[in-house]
Short mmCIF file of C-alpha atoms in Angstrom, two decimals:
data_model
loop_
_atom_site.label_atom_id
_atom_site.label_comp_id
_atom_site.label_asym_id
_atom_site.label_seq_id
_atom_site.Cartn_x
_atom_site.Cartn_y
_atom_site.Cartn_z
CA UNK A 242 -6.27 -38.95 -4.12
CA UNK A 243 -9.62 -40.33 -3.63
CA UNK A 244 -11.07 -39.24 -0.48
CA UNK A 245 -14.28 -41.55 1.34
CA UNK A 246 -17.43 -39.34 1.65
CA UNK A 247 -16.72 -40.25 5.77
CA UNK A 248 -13.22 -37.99 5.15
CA UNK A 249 -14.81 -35.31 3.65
CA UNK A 250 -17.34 -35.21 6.65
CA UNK A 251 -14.66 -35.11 9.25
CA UNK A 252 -12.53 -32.63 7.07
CA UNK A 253 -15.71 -30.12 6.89
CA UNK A 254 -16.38 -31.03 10.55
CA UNK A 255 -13.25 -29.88 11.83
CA UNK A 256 -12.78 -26.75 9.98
CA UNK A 257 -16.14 -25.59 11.30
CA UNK A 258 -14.43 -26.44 14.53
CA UNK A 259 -11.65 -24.37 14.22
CA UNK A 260 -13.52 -21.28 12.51
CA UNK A 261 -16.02 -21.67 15.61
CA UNK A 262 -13.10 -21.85 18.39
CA UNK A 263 -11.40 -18.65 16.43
CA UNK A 264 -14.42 -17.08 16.84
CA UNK A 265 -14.14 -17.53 20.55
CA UNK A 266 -10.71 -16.02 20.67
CA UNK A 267 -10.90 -12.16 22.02
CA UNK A 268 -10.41 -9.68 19.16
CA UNK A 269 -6.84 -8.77 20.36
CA UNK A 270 -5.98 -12.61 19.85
CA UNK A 271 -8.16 -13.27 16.61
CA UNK A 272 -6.62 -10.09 14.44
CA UNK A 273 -3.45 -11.70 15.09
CA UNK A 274 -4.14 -15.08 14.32
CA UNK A 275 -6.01 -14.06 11.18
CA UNK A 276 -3.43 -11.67 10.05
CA UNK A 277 -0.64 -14.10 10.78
CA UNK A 278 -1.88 -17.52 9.78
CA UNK A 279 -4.78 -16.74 7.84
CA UNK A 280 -3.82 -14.28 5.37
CA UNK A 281 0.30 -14.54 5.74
CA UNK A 282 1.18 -11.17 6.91
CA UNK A 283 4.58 -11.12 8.61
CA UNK A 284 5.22 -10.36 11.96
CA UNK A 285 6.65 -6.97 10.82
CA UNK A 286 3.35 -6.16 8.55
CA UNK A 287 1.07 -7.29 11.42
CA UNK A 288 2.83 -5.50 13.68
CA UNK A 289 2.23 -2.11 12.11
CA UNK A 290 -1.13 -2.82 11.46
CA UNK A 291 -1.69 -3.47 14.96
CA UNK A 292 0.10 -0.51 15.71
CA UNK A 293 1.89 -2.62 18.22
CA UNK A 294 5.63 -4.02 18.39
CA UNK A 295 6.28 -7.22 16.82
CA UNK A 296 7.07 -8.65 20.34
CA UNK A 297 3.53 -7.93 21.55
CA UNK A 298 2.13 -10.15 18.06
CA UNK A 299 4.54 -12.67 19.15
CA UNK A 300 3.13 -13.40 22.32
CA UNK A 301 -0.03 -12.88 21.35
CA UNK A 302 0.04 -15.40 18.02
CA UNK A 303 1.39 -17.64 20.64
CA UNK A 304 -1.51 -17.57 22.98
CA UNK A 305 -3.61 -17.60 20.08
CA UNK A 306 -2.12 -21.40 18.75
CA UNK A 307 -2.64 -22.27 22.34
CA UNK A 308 -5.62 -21.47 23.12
CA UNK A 309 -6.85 -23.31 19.53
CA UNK A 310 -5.09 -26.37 20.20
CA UNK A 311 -6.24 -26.61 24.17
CA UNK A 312 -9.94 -26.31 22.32
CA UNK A 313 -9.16 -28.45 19.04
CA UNK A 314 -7.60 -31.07 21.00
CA UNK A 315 -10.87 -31.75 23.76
CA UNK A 316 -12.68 -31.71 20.73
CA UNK A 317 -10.24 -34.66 19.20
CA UNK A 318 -10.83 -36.93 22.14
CA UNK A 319 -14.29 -36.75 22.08
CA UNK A 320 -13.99 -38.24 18.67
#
């Protein structure tokens, strides 16, 4: 697939948007939702390298996805 150089620029443009709104996130949120959706770890895994229960990454992945699309999504109607 050949992608138009204006693509590429909205491609780049919105992953800088999403690494800058995970950078936002507070740590307890961001460890999750790198460990989780970043690198793959399961909720088990993540869990004990949290040192918390997989409940607690639960709710806190979910808050995480939240809070990312809330921010992605003023972002997308400003386009």
């Amino acid at each position: 697939e050949v992608r138009s150089p204006d693509d590429s620029l909205l491609t780049r443009e919105l992953n800088e948007k999403m690494n800058d709104s995970v950078k936002t996130l507070p740590e307890i949120y961001q460890s999750v939702f790198y460990l989780r959706d970043v690198q793959g770890y399961s909720i088990k895994e993540t869990s004990k390298m949290l040192h918390t229960t997989p409940a607690a990454i639960k709710s806190r992945l979910h808050r995480s996805r939240f809070f990312l699309r809330e921010r992605l999504g003023q972002y997308m109607n400003k386009q």
